[in-house]
Amino acid sequence: MATGFFWNERTFWHAGGNYAGTLQLGGLVQPLAAGGLPESPETKRRLKNLMDVTGITRDLDMRDAPEASREELLRVHPATYLDAFKATSDSGGGEIGLHAPFASGGYDIAALSAGLATAAVRAVASGELTNAYSLSRPPGHHCEPESPMGFCLMANIAIALEAAFAEGQIKRAVVLDWDVHHGNGTEAVYYSRSDVLTISMHQEGNYPLETGALHDRGREDGAGFNLNLPLPPGTGHEAYLHALDTVVIPQINAFAPDIIIVACGYDCAASDPLGSMLAMARTFADMTTRVKQTAEEICDGKLVVVHEGGYSEVYVPFCGHAVEALSGSDILAADPLDHVLTRRQPNPRVAAFQKELIDDMAKELGL
């Protein structure tokens, strides 16, 4: 078996609307020369380019996949939402949610993005692949069943998981989201269910402003099966690994899933324009290695990484290449910013405070 890499050039052709960064044009907001939202194709395209240049793609099982079917989409999104999205897409594009515009054909590209994640989960859950990476675009972790937002138009991970549930491939799953923004969409889908443990490590008070609180633990059957770790701005490499080692991985072990899905945003990296964190490329490599080892110990290595945020066109490729450590390849892409970002890490006193804060959150939740 091998590590799969699911991608399709068409996902790079998804286009946003009249924005300058995250601000809508008008009034005193001027257009940008490059235009559009920070969620551009270049972060993903340059990751794929870097992988080709280093040669790591030769160590991966490179695959394509079809669009997610209507039946697969309906397991998460109601027909009213899908129909409105499709009609707007077919009539030239537009925007039906907050910060979630799309051009003509946007519905089909979003369904393809979900299809890549679905194929990756299906291949890993069935044992056809050891683990996999889905280069999905547009992203999905902010999209709630009836509400697209935050660049996300379909709930890629939830669509993929529901297909695996429906086909009897899995009974329990963990979704670990380390994007800098709270994974509110995935949380909304599973907030009342006990068969999926959702964990979000995100920057406190970033996006969305209304979700991601520490004490949002789920409701009804899902009570206790949602975990939010709102980390302070400036959280660095050591604190991210501390959160994984002392809180996240023990919770994954206790839940004993059949598969682990990582909602992999790179916007907690130090150079990202939409975050205020201090992760580095090796942070992602180390987190991936830890989660991979956990998957090997409790669910036969079944691990799927699905691409989410990350908006530095220069740095995302190096962070993404580091995540390909899940393949076991010895081909590395030297991080050109490692020496700088190492110097920018929190000093020992601040790092100790960040770890203590994580410990206090765990105690407050009784973990």
mmCIF file of C-alpha atoms in Angstrom:
data_model
loop_
_atom_site.group_PDB
_atom_site.id
_atom_site.type_symbol
_atom_site.label_atom_id
_atom_site.label_comp_id
_atom_site.label_asym_id
_atom_site.label_seq_id
_atom_site.Cartn_x
_atom_site.Cartn_y
_atom_site.Cartn_z
ATOM 1 C CA MET A 1 0.000 0.000 0.000
ATOM 2 C CA ALA A 2 1.037 3.607 -0.494
ATOM 3 C CA THR A 3 0.205 7.225 0.292
ATOM 4 C CA GLY A 4 -2.342 8.661 -2.119
ATOM 5 C CA PHE A 5 -2.345 12.249 -3.345
ATOM 6 C CA PHE A 6 -5.673 13.376 -4.812
ATOM 7 C CA TRP A 7 -5.746 16.482 -6.975
ATOM 8 C CA ASN A 8 -7.236 17.974 -10.141
ATOM 9 C CA GLU A 9 -6.165 21.039 -12.128
ATOM 10 C CA ARG A 10 -9.776 22.255 -12.338
ATOM 11 C CA THR A 11 -9.822 23.041 -8.632
ATOM 12 C CA PHE A 12 -7.175 25.692 -9.273
ATOM 13 C CA TRP A 13 -9.648 27.420 -11.616
ATOM 14 C CA HIS A 14 -12.148 28.270 -8.873
ATOM 15 C CA ALA A 15 -12.492 32.067 -8.737
ATOM 16 C CA GLY A 16 -13.745 34.507 -6.114
ATOM 17 C CA GLY A 17 -15.516 37.830 -6.449
ATOM 18 C CA ASN A 18 -15.102 41.541 -5.899
ATOM 19 C CA TYR A 19 -12.924 41.605 -2.804
ATOM 20 C CA ALA A 20 -9.715 43.217 -1.628
ATOM 21 C CA GLY A 21 -8.498 40.640 0.841
ATOM 22 C CA THR A 22 -11.539 39.895 2.993
ATOM 23 C CA LEU A 23 -13.126 43.337 2.433
ATOM 24 C CA GLN A 24 -15.799 43.835 -0.197
ATOM 25 C CA LEU A 25 -15.017 46.549 -2.721
ATOM 26 C CA GLY A 26 -16.845 49.842 -2.400
ATOM 27 C CA GLY A 27 -16.656 53.020 -0.369
ATOM 28 C CA LEU A 28 -13.034 53.532 0.629
ATOM 29 C CA VAL A 29 -11.939 49.959 -0.157
ATOM 30 C CA GLN A 30 -9.804 50.022 -3.312
ATOM 31 C CA PRO A 31 -9.336 47.061 -5.680
ATOM 32 C CA LEU A 32 -6.076 45.136 -5.463
ATOM 33 C CA ALA A 33 -3.847 44.746 -8.494
ATOM 34 C CA ALA A 34 -4.059 40.952 -8.153
ATOM 35 C CA GLY A 35 -7.706 41.147 -7.056
ATOM 36 C CA GLY A 36 -9.968 38.784 -5.198
ATOM 37 C CA LEU A 37 -9.893 36.893 -1.936
ATOM 38 C CA PRO A 38 -6.728 35.649 -0.210
ATOM 39 C CA GLU A 39 -7.930 32.124 -1.053
ATOM 40 C CA SER A 40 -6.134 32.029 -4.391
ATOM 41 C CA PRO A 41 -5.097 29.036 -6.505
ATOM 42 C CA GLU A 42 -1.416 29.878 -6.171
ATOM 43 C CA THR A 43 -0.905 28.408 -2.707
ATOM 44 C CA LYS A 44 -2.140 25.019 -3.930
ATOM 45 C CA ARG A 45 -0.597 25.171 -7.387
ATOM 46 C CA ARG A 46 2.802 26.155 -5.998
ATOM 47 C CA LEU A 47 2.615 23.275 -3.498
ATOM 48 C CA LYS A 48 2.032 20.816 -6.336
ATOM 49 C CA ASN A 49 4.824 22.483 -8.354
ATOM 50 C CA LEU A 50 7.265 22.198 -5.459
ATOM 51 C CA MET A 51 6.406 18.520 -5.030
ATOM 52 C CA ASP A 52 7.083 17.902 -8.701
ATOM 53 C CA VAL A 53 10.418 19.737 -8.579
ATOM 54 C CA THR A 54 11.691 17.902 -5.490
ATOM 55 C CA GLY A 55 10.486 14.608 -6.917
ATOM 56 C CA ILE A 56 8.345 13.588 -3.947
ATOM 57 C CA THR A 57 5.410 13.000 -6.282
ATOM 58 C CA ARG A 58 7.258 9.884 -7.464
ATOM 59 C CA ASP A 59 6.887 8.489 -3.954
ATOM 60 C CA LEU A 60 3.120 9.082 -3.938
ATOM 61 C CA ASP A 61 0.182 7.407 -5.636
ATOM 62 C CA MET A 62 -1.081 10.391 -7.661
ATOM 63 C CA ARG A 63 -4.817 10.175 -8.287
ATOM 64 C CA ASP A 64 -7.800 12.072 -9.630
ATOM 65 C CA ALA A 65 -11.451 11.596 -8.670
ATOM 66 C CA PRO A 66 -14.913 12.465 -10.008
ATOM 67 C CA GLU A 67 -17.192 15.113 -8.582
ATOM 68 C CA ALA A 68 -19.139 14.107 -5.495
ATOM 69 C CA SER A 69 -22.552 12.853 -6.575
ATOM 70 C CA ARG A 70 -25.834 14.526 -5.735
ATOM 71 C CA GLU A 71 -26.594 11.619 -3.395
ATOM 72 C CA GLU A 72 -23.303 12.140 -1.572
ATOM 73 C CA LEU A 73 -23.860 15.881 -1.249
ATOM 74 C CA LEU A 74 -27.418 15.440 0.051
ATOM 75 C CA ARG A 75 -26.164 13.495 3.049
ATOM 76 C CA VAL A 76 -24.798 16.804 4.385
ATOM 77 C CA HIS A 77 -26.420 19.673 2.460
ATOM 78 C CA PRO A 78 -30.189 20.098 1.942
ATOM 79 C CA ALA A 79 -31.573 20.205 -1.595
ATOM 80 C CA THR A 80 -32.642 23.833 -1.147
ATOM 81 C CA TYR A 81 -29.036 24.892 -0.642
ATOM 82 C CA LEU A 82 -27.631 22.761 -3.445
ATOM 83 C CA ASP A 83 -30.301 23.946 -5.877
ATOM 84 C CA ALA A 84 -29.696 27.621 -5.089
ATOM 85 C CA PHE A 85 -25.944 27.139 -5.398
ATOM 86 C CA LYS A 86 -26.270 25.283 -8.717
ATOM 87 C CA ALA A 87 -28.678 27.845 -10.202
ATOM 88 C CA THR A 88 -26.399 30.755 -9.297
ATOM 89 C CA SER A 89 -23.368 28.891 -10.604
ATOM 90 C CA ASP A 90 -25.072 28.084 -13.917
ATOM 91 C CA SER A 91 -26.185 31.685 -14.377
ATOM 92 C CA GLY A 92 -22.719 33.185 -14.146
ATOM 93 C CA GLY A 93 -21.760 32.909 -10.488
ATOM 94 C CA GLY A 94 -22.220 35.161 -7.506
ATOM 95 C CA GLU A 95 -22.275 34.885 -3.753
ATOM 96 C CA ILE A 96 -24.807 33.131 -1.543
ATOM 97 C CA GLY A 97 -22.860 33.255 1.708
ATOM 98 C CA LEU A 98 -20.454 35.469 3.637
ATOM 99 C CA HIS A 99 -17.011 35.619 1.989
ATOM 100 C CA ALA A 100 -17.884 32.676 -0.246
ATOM 101 C CA PRO A 101 -18.145 33.942 -3.845
ATOM 102 C CA PHE A 102 -17.753 31.802 -6.940
ATOM 103 C CA ALA A 103 -17.643 32.211 -10.699
ATOM 104 C CA SER A 104 -19.577 30.382 -13.383
ATOM 105 C CA GLY A 105 -19.120 26.658 -12.834
ATOM 106 C CA GLY A 106 -18.296 27.131 -9.164
ATOM 107 C CA TYR A 107 -20.780 24.471 -8.112
ATOM 108 C CA ASP A 108 -19.087 21.830 -10.256
ATOM 109 C CA ILE A 109 -15.625 22.721 -8.973
ATOM 110 C CA ALA A 110 -16.846 22.631 -5.354
ATOM 111 C CA ALA A 111 -18.380 19.199 -5.998
ATOM 112 C CA LEU A 112 -15.019 18.102 -7.448
ATOM 113 C CA SER A 113 -13.213 19.368 -4.355
ATOM 114 C CA ALA A 114 -15.587 17.317 -2.204
ATOM 115 C CA GLY A 115 -15.141 14.373 -4.579
ATOM 116 C CA LEU A 116 -11.364 14.389 -4.108
ATOM 117 C CA ALA A 117 -11.775 14.221 -0.320
ATOM 118 C CA THR A 118 -14.431 11.517 -0.660
ATOM 119 C CA ALA A 119 -12.239 9.369 -2.892
ATOM 120 C CA ALA A 120 -9.305 9.777 -0.505
ATOM 121 C CA VAL A 121 -11.365 8.699 2.521
ATOM 122 C CA ARG A 122 -12.925 5.816 0.596
ATOM 123 C CA ALA A 123 -9.520 4.498 -0.547
ATOM 124 C CA VAL A 124 -8.010 4.695 2.923
ATOM 125 C CA ALA A 125 -11.064 3.359 4.773
ATOM 126 C CA SER A 126 -11.177 0.348 2.444
ATOM 127 C CA GLY A 127 -7.484 -0.403 2.937
ATOM 128 C CA GLU A 128 -6.635 0.306 -0.700
ATOM 129 C CA LEU A 129 -4.225 3.042 0.436
ATOM 130 C CA THR A 130 -2.330 3.387 3.711
ATOM 131 C CA ASN A 131 -3.085 7.084 4.036
ATOM 132 C CA ALA A 132 -3.816 9.993 1.701
ATOM 133 C CA TYR A 133 -3.721 13.725 1.074
ATOM 134 C CA SER A 134 -6.546 15.549 -0.694
ATOM 135 C CA LEU A 135 -5.591 18.855 -2.328
ATOM 136 C CA SER A 136 -9.161 20.103 -2.131
ATOM 137 C CA ARG A 137 -10.108 23.578 -3.331
ATOM 138 C CA PRO A 138 -12.340 25.383 -2.475
ATOM 139 C CA PRO A 139 -11.867 24.443 1.175
ATOM 140 C CA GLY A 140 -14.739 23.179 3.293
ATOM 141 C CA HIS A 141 -14.384 23.378 7.063
ATOM 142 C CA HIS A 142 -16.388 26.618 7.460
ATOM 143 C CA CYS A 143 -19.339 25.490 5.328
ATOM 144 C CA GLU A 144 -22.351 24.571 7.439
ATOM 145 C CA PRO A 145 -25.143 22.452 5.927
ATOM 146 C CA GLU A 146 -27.139 25.475 4.737
ATOM 147 C CA SER A 147 -24.601 28.281 5.066
ATOM 148 C CA PRO A 148 -21.447 28.683 2.953
ATOM 149 C CA MET A 149 -18.924 31.074 4.449
ATOM 150 C CA GLY A 150 -15.243 31.814 4.825
ATOM 151 C CA PHE A 151 -14.237 30.735 1.279
ATOM 152 C CA CYS A 152 -15.953 27.359 1.872
ATOM 153 C CA LEU A 153 -18.802 26.212 -0.383
ATOM 154 C CA MET A 154 -19.288 22.539 0.493
ATOM 155 C CA ALA A 155 -18.388 20.629 3.654
ATOM 156 C CA ASN A 156 -15.702 18.472 2.020
ATOM 157 C CA ILE A 157 -14.712 16.404 5.051
ATOM 158 C CA ALA A 158 -18.257 15.778 6.249
ATOM 159 C CA ILE A 159 -19.334 14.739 2.739
ATOM 160 C CA ALA A 160 -16.408 12.309 2.582
ATOM 161 C CA LEU A 161 -17.097 10.864 6.026
ATOM 162 C CA GLU A 162 -20.819 10.439 5.393
ATOM 163 C CA ALA A 163 -20.038 8.428 2.250
ATOM 164 C CA ALA A 164 -17.783 6.141 4.307
ATOM 165 C CA PHE A 165 -20.468 5.774 6.977
ATOM 166 C CA ALA A 166 -23.167 5.028 4.395
ATOM 167 C CA GLU A 167 -21.012 2.385 2.713
ATOM 168 C CA GLY A 168 -20.242 0.670 6.004
ATOM 169 C CA GLN A 169 -16.520 1.388 5.823
ATOM 170 C CA ILE A 170 -16.327 3.113 9.223
ATOM 171 C CA LYS A 171 -18.323 3.428 12.422
ATOM 172 C CA ARG A 172 -16.313 6.077 14.291
ATOM 173 C CA ALA A 173 -14.093 8.914 13.115
ATOM 174 C CA VAL A 174 -12.010 11.781 14.458
ATOM 175 C CA VAL A 175 -11.689 15.104 12.660
ATOM 176 C CA LEU A 176 -8.680 17.096 13.880
ATOM 177 C CA ASP A 177 -8.654 20.671 12.585
ATOM 178 C CA TRP A 178 -5.440 22.659 13.020
ATOM 179 C CA ASP A 179 -6.385 25.506 10.686
ATOM 180 C CA VAL A 180 -5.912 28.884 12.390
ATOM 181 C CA HIS A 181 -9.662 29.462 12.090
ATOM 182 C CA HIS A 182 -12.311 27.517 13.973
ATOM 183 C CA GLY A 183 -13.762 24.571 12.048
ATOM 184 C CA ASN A 184 -17.359 25.672 12.620
ATOM 185 C CA GLY A 185 -18.797 23.872 9.600
ATOM 186 C CA THR A 186 -17.538 20.440 10.571
ATOM 187 C CA GLU A 187 -18.581 21.114 14.152
ATOM 188 C CA ALA A 188 -22.116 22.047 13.045
ATOM 189 C CA VAL A 189 -22.575 18.795 11.127
ATOM 190 C CA TYR A 190 -21.542 16.580 14.051
ATOM 191 C CA TYR A 191 -22.450 18.664 17.110
ATOM 192 C CA SER A 192 -25.270 16.306 18.139
ATOM 193 C CA ARG A 193 -23.571 13.039 17.217
ATOM 194 C CA SER A 194 -21.356 10.689 19.181
ATOM 195 C CA ASP A 195 -19.796 8.783 16.271
ATOM 196 C CA VAL A 196 -17.484 11.636 15.242
ATOM 197 C CA LEU A 197 -15.119 13.391 17.640
ATOM 198 C CA THR A 198 -14.398 16.883 16.299
ATOM 199 C CA ILE A 199 -11.328 18.704 17.594
ATOM 200 C CA SER A 200 -10.400 22.247 16.561
ATOM 201 C CA MET A 201 -7.121 23.921 17.520
ATOM 202 C CA HIS A 202 -7.534 27.521 16.411
ATOM 203 C CA GLN A 203 -6.516 31.075 17.199
ATOM 204 C CA GLU A 204 -8.903 32.541 19.741
ATOM 205 C CA GLY A 205 -11.032 35.398 18.461
ATOM 206 C CA ASN A 206 -10.004 35.070 14.824
ATOM 207 C CA TYR A 207 -12.790 33.634 12.618
ATOM 208 C CA PRO A 208 -15.668 33.073 12.974
ATOM 209 C CA LEU A 209 -16.065 35.420 15.928
ATOM 210 C CA GLU A 210 -19.212 33.683 17.205
ATOM 211 C CA THR A 211 -17.942 30.083 17.395
ATOM 212 C CA GLY A 212 -15.098 28.010 18.781
ATOM 213 C CA ALA A 213 -15.470 28.610 22.510
ATOM 214 C CA LEU A 214 -13.753 26.299 24.977
ATOM 215 C CA HIS A 215 -16.992 25.122 26.573
ATOM 216 C CA ASP A 216 -18.788 24.296 23.309
ATOM 217 C CA ARG A 217 -18.636 20.524 23.860
ATOM 218 C CA GLY A 218 -21.596 19.279 21.801
ATOM 219 C CA ARG A 219 -25.231 18.661 22.683
ATOM 220 C CA GLU A 220 -27.638 15.745 23.059
ATOM 221 C CA ASP A 221 -25.905 12.552 21.855
ATOM 222 C CA GLY A 222 -22.884 14.644 20.917
ATOM 223 C CA ALA A 223 -22.277 16.064 24.380
ATOM 224 C CA GLY A 224 -18.573 15.680 25.101
ATOM 225 C CA PHE A 225 -17.668 14.785 21.526
ATOM 226 C CA ASN A 226 -16.686 18.280 20.387
ATOM 227 C CA LEU A 227 -13.444 19.810 21.626
ATOM 228 C CA ASN A 228 -12.265 23.345 20.982
ATOM 229 C CA LEU A 229 -8.825 24.593 21.973
ATOM 230 C CA PRO A 230 -8.832 28.386 21.399
ATOM 231 C CA LEU A 231 -5.120 29.190 21.468
ATOM 232 C CA PRO A 232 -3.744 32.678 22.122
ATOM 233 C CA PRO A 233 -2.242 34.758 19.301
ATOM 234 C CA GLY A 234 1.474 34.094 19.047
ATOM 235 C CA THR A 235 1.248 30.390 19.883
ATOM 236 C CA GLY A 236 4.472 28.813 18.694
ATOM 237 C CA HIS A 237 5.978 25.496 17.691
ATOM 238 C CA GLU A 238 6.449 24.118 21.208
ATOM 239 C CA ALA A 239 2.911 24.941 22.354
ATOM 240 C CA TYR A 240 1.318 23.373 19.263
ATOM 241 C CA LEU A 241 3.161 20.125 19.942
ATOM 242 C CA HIS A 242 2.311 20.357 23.645
ATOM 243 C CA ALA A 243 -1.397 20.673 22.823
ATOM 244 C CA LEU A 244 -1.172 17.613 20.600
ATOM 245 C CA ASP A 245 0.807 15.518 23.072
ATOM 246 C CA THR A 246 -1.101 16.348 26.248
ATOM 247 C CA VAL A 247 -4.672 16.957 25.086
ATOM 248 C CA VAL A 248 -5.436 16.017 21.496
ATOM 249 C CA ILE A 249 -3.754 12.648 21.104
ATOM 250 C CA PRO A 250 -4.990 11.329 24.475
ATOM 251 C CA GLN A 251 -8.550 12.255 23.420
ATOM 252 C CA ILE A 252 -8.100 10.512 20.066
ATOM 253 C CA ASN A 253 -6.775 7.416 21.812
ATOM 254 C CA ALA A 254 -9.695 7.365 24.233
ATOM 255 C CA PHE A 255 -12.219 7.699 21.384
ATOM 256 C CA ALA A 256 -10.591 4.874 19.368
ATOM 257 C CA PRO A 257 -11.743 5.872 15.861
ATOM 258 C CA ASP A 258 -11.677 3.753 12.717
ATOM 259 C CA ILE A 259 -10.089 6.644 10.801
ATOM 260 C CA ILE A 260 -8.524 10.049 11.518
ATOM 261 C CA ILE A 261 -9.124 13.036 9.237
ATOM 262 C CA VAL A 262 -6.967 16.157 9.527
ATOM 263 C CA ALA A 263 -8.450 19.445 8.357
ATOM 264 C CA CYS A 264 -5.077 20.828 7.384
ATOM 265 C CA GLY A 265 -4.902 24.599 7.244
ATOM 266 C CA TYR A 266 -1.507 26.240 6.928
ATOM 267 C CA ASP A 267 -2.667 29.659 8.111
ATOM 268 C CA CYS A 268 -1.286 29.099 11.616
ATOM 269 C CA ALA A 269 2.145 29.497 10.018
ATOM 270 C CA ALA A 270 4.087 32.562 11.088
ATOM 271 C CA SER A 271 4.011 34.301 7.707
ATOM 272 C CA ASP A 272 0.276 33.922 7.019
ATOM 273 C CA PRO A 273 -1.667 37.161 6.393
ATOM 274 C CA LEU A 274 -4.884 35.892 8.044
ATOM 275 C CA GLY A 275 -3.410 34.538 11.266
ATOM 276 C CA SER A 276 -1.232 35.649 14.162
ATOM 277 C CA MET A 277 0.429 32.369 15.081
ATOM 278 C CA LEU A 278 4.050 31.208 14.907
ATOM 279 C CA ALA A 279 3.977 27.667 13.518
ATOM 280 C CA MET A 280 6.700 26.674 11.049
ATOM 281 C CA ALA A 281 7.028 24.080 8.315
ATOM 282 C CA ARG A 282 8.602 21.690 10.807
ATOM 283 C CA THR A 283 5.635 22.262 13.120
ATOM 284 C CA PHE A 284 3.434 20.706 10.446
ATOM 285 C CA ALA A 285 5.937 17.906 9.856
ATOM 286 C CA ASP A 286 6.083 17.105 13.574
ATOM 287 C CA MET A 287 2.300 17.267 14.017
ATOM 288 C CA THR A 288 1.826 15.002 11.012
ATOM 289 C CA THR A 289 4.357 12.495 12.341
ATOM 290 C CA ARG A 290 2.602 12.391 15.717
ATOM 291 C CA VAL A 291 -0.863 11.929 14.239
ATOM 292 C CA LYS A 292 0.429 9.318 11.793
ATOM 293 C CA GLN A 293 1.946 7.349 14.674
ATOM 294 C CA THR A 294 -1.330 7.602 16.585
ATOM 295 C CA ALA A 295 -3.250 6.311 13.562
ATOM 296 C CA GLU A 296 -0.846 3.391 13.235
ATOM 297 C CA GLU A 297 -1.402 2.482 16.872
ATOM 298 C CA ILE A 298 -5.206 2.674 16.997
ATOM 299 C CA CYS A 299 -6.718 2.422 13.500
ATOM 300 C CA ASP A 300 -4.275 0.553 11.253
ATOM 301 C CA GLY A 301 -2.725 3.798 10.049
ATOM 302 C CA LYS A 302 -5.942 5.057 8.440
ATOM 303 C CA LEU A 303 -5.269 8.780 8.101
ATOM 304 C CA VAL A 304 -6.479 11.307 5.529
ATOM 305 C CA VAL A 305 -5.244 14.906 5.359
ATOM 306 C CA VAL A 306 -7.563 17.356 3.597
ATOM 307 C CA HIS A 307 -6.247 20.752 2.511
ATOM 308 C CA GLU A 308 -8.031 23.747 4.059
ATOM 309 C CA GLY A 309 -6.669 27.275 4.566
ATOM 310 C CA GLY A 310 -3.264 28.886 4.189
ATOM 311 C CA TYR A 311 -2.698 32.140 2.298
ATOM 312 C CA SER A 312 1.025 32.757 1.970
ATOM 313 C CA GLU A 313 1.851 31.868 -1.616
ATOM 314 C CA VAL A 314 5.537 31.683 -0.709
ATOM 315 C CA TYR A 315 5.343 29.634 2.484
ATOM 316 C CA VAL A 316 2.356 27.283 2.098
ATOM 317 C CA PRO A 317 4.254 25.083 -0.398
ATOM 318 C CA PHE A 318 7.009 24.390 2.156
ATOM 319 C CA CYS A 319 4.498 23.687 4.942
ATOM 320 C CA GLY A 320 2.506 21.382 2.660
ATOM 321 C CA HIS A 321 5.617 19.569 1.492
ATOM 322 C CA ALA A 322 6.476 18.951 5.144
ATOM 323 C CA VAL A 323 3.084 17.286 5.680
ATOM 324 C CA GLU A 324 3.976 14.772 2.982
ATOM 325 C CA ALA A 325 6.024 13.206 5.770
ATOM 326 C CA LEU A 326 2.959 10.985 6.064
ATOM 327 C CA SER A 327 4.321 9.108 3.027
ATOM 328 C CA GLY A 328 7.584 8.212 4.751
ATOM 329 C CA SER A 329 9.532 9.681 1.822
ATOM 330 C CA ASP A 330 13.057 10.878 2.563
ATOM 331 C CA ILE A 331 12.706 13.698 0.010
ATOM 332 C CA LEU A 332 12.584 17.008 1.861
ATOM 333 C CA ALA A 333 12.156 20.621 0.830
ATOM 334 C CA ALA A 334 14.481 22.722 2.960
ATOM 335 C CA ASP A 335 12.514 25.502 4.652
ATOM 336 C CA PRO A 336 14.104 28.809 3.599
ATOM 337 C CA LEU A 337 12.501 30.604 6.561
ATOM 338 C CA ASP A 338 13.370 28.112 9.287
ATOM 339 C CA HIS A 339 16.283 30.109 10.689
ATOM 340 C CA VAL A 340 14.228 33.309 10.766
ATOM 341 C CA LEU A 341 11.091 31.762 12.231
ATOM 342 C CA THR A 342 13.132 29.887 14.834
ATOM 343 C CA ARG A 343 14.439 33.244 16.055
ATOM 344 C CA ARG A 344 10.861 34.570 16.119
ATOM 345 C CA GLN A 345 9.535 31.790 18.334
ATOM 346 C CA PRO A 346 8.224 32.711 21.809
ATOM 347 C CA ASN A 347 10.955 32.992 24.401
ATOM 348 C CA PRO A 348 11.097 30.289 27.105
ATOM 349 C CA ARG A 349 8.902 32.238 29.548
ATOM 350 C CA VAL A 350 6.198 32.890 26.950
ATOM 351 C CA ALA A 351 6.352 29.318 25.665
ATOM 352 C CA ALA A 352 5.933 28.073 29.238
ATOM 353 C CA PHE A 353 2.927 30.357 29.685
ATOM 354 C CA GLN A 354 1.349 29.048 26.482
ATOM 355 C CA LYS A 355 1.787 25.454 27.641
ATOM 356 C CA GLU A 356 0.366 26.301 31.062
ATOM 357 C CA LEU A 357 -2.658 27.905 29.425
ATOM 358 C CA ILE A 358 -3.274 24.726 27.410
ATOM 359 C CA ASP A 359 -2.982 22.670 30.605
ATOM 360 C CA ASP A 360 -5.453 24.977 32.341
ATOM 361 C CA MET A 361 -7.970 24.570 29.495
ATOM 362 C CA ALA A 362 -7.695 20.805 29.768
ATOM 363 C CA LYS A 363 -8.228 20.949 33.549
ATOM 364 C CA GLU A 364 -11.191 23.290 33.140
ATOM 365 C CA LEU A 365 -12.795 20.762 30.787
ATOM 366 C CA GLY A 366 -11.969 17.876 33.088
ATOM 367 C CA LEU A 367 -9.756 16.148 30.516
#
